[in-house]
PDB file of C-alpha atoms and ligand atoms in Angstrom:
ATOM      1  CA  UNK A   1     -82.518 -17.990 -39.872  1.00  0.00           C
ATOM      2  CA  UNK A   2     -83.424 -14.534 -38.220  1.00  0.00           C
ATOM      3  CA  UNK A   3     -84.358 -12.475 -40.885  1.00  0.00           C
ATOM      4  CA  UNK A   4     -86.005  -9.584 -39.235  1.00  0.00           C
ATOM      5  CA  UNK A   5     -84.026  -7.110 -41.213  1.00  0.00           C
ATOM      6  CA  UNK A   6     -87.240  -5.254 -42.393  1.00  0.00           C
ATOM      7  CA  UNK A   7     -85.328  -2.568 -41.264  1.00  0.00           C
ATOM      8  CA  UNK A   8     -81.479  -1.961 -42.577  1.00  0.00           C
ATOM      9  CA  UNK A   9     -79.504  -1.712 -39.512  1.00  0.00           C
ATOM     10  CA  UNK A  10     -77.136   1.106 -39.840  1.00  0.00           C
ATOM     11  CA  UNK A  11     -74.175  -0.794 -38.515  1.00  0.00           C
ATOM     12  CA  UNK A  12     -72.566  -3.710 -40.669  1.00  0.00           C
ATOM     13  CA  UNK A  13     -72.909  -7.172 -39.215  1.00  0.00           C
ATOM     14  CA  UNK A  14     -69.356  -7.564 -38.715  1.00  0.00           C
ATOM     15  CA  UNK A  15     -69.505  -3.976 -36.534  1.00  0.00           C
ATOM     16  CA  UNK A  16     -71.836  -5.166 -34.751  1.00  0.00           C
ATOM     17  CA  UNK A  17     -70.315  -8.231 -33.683  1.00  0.00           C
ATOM     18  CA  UNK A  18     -67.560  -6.292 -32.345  1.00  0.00           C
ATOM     19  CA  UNK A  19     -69.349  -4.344 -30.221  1.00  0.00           C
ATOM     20  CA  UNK A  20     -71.678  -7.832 -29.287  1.00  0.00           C
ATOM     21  CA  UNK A  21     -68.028  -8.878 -28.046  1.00  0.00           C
ATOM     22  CA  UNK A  22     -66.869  -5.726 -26.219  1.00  0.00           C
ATOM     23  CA  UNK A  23     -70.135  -6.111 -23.923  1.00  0.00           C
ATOM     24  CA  UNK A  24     -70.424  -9.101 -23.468  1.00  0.00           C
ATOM     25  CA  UNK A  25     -66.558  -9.227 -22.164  1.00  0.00           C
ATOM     26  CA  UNK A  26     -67.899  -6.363 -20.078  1.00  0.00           C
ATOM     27  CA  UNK A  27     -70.663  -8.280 -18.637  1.00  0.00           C
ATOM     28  CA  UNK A  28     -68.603 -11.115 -17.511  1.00  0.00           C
ATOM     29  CA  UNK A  29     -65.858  -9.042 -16.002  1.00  0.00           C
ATOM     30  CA  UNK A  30     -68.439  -7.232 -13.729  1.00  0.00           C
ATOM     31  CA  UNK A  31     -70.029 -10.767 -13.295  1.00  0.00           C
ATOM     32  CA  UNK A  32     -66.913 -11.933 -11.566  1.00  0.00           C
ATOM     33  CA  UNK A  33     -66.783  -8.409  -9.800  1.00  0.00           C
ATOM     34  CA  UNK A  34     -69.926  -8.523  -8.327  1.00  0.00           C
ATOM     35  CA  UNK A  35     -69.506 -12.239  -7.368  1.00  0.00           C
ATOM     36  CA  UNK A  36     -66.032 -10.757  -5.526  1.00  0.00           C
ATOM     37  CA  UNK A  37     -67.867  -7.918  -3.980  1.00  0.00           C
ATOM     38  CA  UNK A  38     -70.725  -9.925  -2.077  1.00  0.00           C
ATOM     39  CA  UNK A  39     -68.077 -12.187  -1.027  1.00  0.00           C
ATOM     40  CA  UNK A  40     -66.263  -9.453   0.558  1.00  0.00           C
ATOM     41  CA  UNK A  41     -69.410  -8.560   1.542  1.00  0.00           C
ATOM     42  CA  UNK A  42     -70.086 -11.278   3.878  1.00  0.00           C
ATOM     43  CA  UNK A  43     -66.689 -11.437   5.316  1.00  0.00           C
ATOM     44  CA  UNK A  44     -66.902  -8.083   6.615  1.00  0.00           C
ATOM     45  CA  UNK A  45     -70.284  -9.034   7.872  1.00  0.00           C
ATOM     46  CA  UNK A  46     -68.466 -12.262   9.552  1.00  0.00           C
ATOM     47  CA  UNK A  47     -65.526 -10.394  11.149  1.00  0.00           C
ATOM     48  CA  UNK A  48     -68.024  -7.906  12.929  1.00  0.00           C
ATOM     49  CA  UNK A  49     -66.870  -8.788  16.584  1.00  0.00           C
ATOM     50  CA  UNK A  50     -63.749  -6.845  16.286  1.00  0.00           C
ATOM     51  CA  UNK A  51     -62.653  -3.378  18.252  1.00  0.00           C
ATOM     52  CA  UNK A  52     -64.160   0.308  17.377  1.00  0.00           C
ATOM     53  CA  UNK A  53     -61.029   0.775  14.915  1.00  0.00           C
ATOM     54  CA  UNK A  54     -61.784  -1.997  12.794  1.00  0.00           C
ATOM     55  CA  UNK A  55     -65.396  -1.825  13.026  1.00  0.00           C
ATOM     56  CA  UNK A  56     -65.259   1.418  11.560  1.00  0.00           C
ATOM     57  CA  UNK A  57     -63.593   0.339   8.590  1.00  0.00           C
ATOM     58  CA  UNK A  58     -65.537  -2.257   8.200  1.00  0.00           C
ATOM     59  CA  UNK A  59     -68.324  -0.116   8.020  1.00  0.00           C
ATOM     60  CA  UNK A  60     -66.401   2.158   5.343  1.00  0.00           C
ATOM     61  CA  UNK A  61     -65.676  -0.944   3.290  1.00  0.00           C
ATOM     62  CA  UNK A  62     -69.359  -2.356   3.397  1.00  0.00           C
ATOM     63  CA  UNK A  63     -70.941   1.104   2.252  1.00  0.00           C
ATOM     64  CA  UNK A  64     -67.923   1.128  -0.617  1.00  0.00           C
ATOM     65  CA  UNK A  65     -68.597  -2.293  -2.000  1.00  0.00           C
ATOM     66  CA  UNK A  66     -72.897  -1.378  -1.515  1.00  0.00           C
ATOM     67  CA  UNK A  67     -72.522   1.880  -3.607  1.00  0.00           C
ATOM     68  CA  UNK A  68     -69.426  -0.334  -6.061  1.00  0.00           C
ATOM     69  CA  UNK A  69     -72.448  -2.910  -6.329  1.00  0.00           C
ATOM     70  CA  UNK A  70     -74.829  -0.436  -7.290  1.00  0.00           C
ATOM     71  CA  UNK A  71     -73.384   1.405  -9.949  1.00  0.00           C
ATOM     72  CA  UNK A  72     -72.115  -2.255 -11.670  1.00  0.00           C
ATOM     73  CA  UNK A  73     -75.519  -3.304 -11.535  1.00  0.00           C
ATOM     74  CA  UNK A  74     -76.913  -0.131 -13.569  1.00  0.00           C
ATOM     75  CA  UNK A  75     -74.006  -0.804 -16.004  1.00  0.00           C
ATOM     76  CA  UNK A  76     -74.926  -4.783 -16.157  1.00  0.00           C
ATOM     77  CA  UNK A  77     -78.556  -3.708 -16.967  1.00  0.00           C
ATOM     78  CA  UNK A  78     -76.962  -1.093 -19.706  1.00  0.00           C
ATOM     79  CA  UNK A  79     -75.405  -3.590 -20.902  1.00  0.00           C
ATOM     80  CA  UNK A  80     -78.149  -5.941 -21.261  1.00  0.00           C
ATOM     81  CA  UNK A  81     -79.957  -3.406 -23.201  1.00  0.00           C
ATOM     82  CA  UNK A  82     -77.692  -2.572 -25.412  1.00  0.00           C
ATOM     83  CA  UNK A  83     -77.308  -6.434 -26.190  1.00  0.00           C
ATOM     84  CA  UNK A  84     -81.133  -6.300 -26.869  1.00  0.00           C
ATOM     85  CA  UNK A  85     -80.216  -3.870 -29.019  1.00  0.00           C
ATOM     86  CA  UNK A  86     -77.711  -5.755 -31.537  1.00  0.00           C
ATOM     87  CA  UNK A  87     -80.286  -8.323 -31.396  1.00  0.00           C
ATOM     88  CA  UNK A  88     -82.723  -5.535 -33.089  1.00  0.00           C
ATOM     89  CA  UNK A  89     -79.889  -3.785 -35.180  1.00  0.00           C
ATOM     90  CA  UNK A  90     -80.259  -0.212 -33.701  1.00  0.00           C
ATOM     91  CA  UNK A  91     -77.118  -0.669 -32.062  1.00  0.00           C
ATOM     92  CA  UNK A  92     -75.285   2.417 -31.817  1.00  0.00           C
ATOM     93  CA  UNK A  93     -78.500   4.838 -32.275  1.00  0.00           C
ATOM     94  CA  UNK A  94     -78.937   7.299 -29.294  1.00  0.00           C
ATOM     95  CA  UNK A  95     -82.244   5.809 -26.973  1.00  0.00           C
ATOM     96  CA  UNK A  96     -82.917   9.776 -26.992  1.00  0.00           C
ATOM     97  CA  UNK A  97     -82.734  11.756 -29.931  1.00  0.00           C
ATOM     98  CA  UNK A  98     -82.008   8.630 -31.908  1.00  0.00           C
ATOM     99  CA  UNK A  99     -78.498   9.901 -33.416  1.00  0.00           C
ATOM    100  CA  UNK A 100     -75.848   7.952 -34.388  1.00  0.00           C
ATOM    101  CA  UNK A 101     -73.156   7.354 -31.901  1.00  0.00           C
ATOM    102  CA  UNK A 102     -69.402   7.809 -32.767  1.00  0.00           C
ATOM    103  CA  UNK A 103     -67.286   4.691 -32.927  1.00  0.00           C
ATOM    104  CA  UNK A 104     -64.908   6.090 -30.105  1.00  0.00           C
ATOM    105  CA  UNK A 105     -68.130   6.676 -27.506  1.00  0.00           C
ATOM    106  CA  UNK A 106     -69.042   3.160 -28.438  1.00  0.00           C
ATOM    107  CA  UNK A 107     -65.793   1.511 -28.186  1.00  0.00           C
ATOM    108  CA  UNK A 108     -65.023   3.636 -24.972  1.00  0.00           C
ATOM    109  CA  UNK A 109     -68.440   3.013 -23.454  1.00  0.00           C
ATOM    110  CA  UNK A 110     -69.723   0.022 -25.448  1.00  0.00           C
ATOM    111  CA  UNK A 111     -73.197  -0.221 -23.005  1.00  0.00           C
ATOM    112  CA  UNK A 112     -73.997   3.696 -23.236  1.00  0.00           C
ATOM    113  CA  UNK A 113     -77.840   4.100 -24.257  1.00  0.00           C
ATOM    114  CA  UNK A 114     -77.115   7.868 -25.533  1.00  0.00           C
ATOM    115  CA  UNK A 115     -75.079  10.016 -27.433  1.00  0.00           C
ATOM    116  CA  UNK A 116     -72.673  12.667 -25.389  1.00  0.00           C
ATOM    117  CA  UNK A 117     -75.396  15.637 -25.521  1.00  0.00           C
ATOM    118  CA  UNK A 118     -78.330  13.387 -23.978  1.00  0.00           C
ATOM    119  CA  UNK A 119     -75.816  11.998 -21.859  1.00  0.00           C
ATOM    120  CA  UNK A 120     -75.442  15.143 -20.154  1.00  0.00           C
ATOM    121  CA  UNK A 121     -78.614  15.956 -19.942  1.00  0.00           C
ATOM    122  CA  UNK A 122     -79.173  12.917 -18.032  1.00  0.00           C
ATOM    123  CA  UNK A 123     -76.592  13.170 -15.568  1.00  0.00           C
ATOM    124  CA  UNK A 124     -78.486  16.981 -15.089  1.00  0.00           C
ATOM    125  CA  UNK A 125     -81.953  15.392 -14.501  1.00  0.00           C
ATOM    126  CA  UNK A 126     -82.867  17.152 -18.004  1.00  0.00           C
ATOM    127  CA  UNK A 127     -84.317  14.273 -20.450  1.00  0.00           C
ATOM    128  CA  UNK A 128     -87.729  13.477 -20.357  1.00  0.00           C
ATOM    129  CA  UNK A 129     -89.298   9.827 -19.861  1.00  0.00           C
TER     130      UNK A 129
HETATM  131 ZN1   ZN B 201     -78.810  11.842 -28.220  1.00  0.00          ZN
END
């Protein structure tokens, strides 16, 4: 039985589990995506020998599906961490100022690691470590 609960998570179990669910459901979605993507990938690679037209497309496409790939692979990560963090039961506390998330952030973006205000002092290149 893991009984590490030393520490009263703030979330019910049941809560929890939800959100366990949500990501998850996210993680294999974006599994599948990525799987699509570097499929894609080497298609465009394969049809290569066509005219200028095409080729330029091609090229459009392959730097689309690179920067697509990126992004889901920060999110897959996220969402591996947060996962870690259900495990632990501090699920749903900001990995900043260590806040408690709303429900509707969570349930909107299930994988985020802070609350609104650090968020956007991330995206600024404002939180420390
Ligand atoms: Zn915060």
């Amino acid at each position: 039985m893991p009984t590490s609960a030393a520490r009263v998570p703030k979330r019910n179990k049941r809560e929890l589990e939800k959100y366990r669910r949500l990501l998850e459901q996210k993680k294999t979605e974006l599994s599948t995506e990525l799987a699509k993507a570097r499929t894609a990938e080497e298609e465009t690679t394969e049809e290569s020998t066509q005219d200028i037209a095409d080729k330029a497309v091609s090229s459009y496409t392959r730097e689309f599906l690179y920067s697509l790939t990126d992004s889901e692979r920060t999110v897959l990560l996220q969402i591996d961490e947060a996962l870690g963090r259900v495990e632990e039961g501090t699920y749903g506390l900001c990995g900043n100022c260590g806040k408690e998330m709303n429900e509707k952030r969570l349930t909107a973006v299930p994988w985020t690691p802070y609350c609104v205000d650090c968020q956007e002092l991330a995206e600024k290149g404002l939180l420390e470590g």
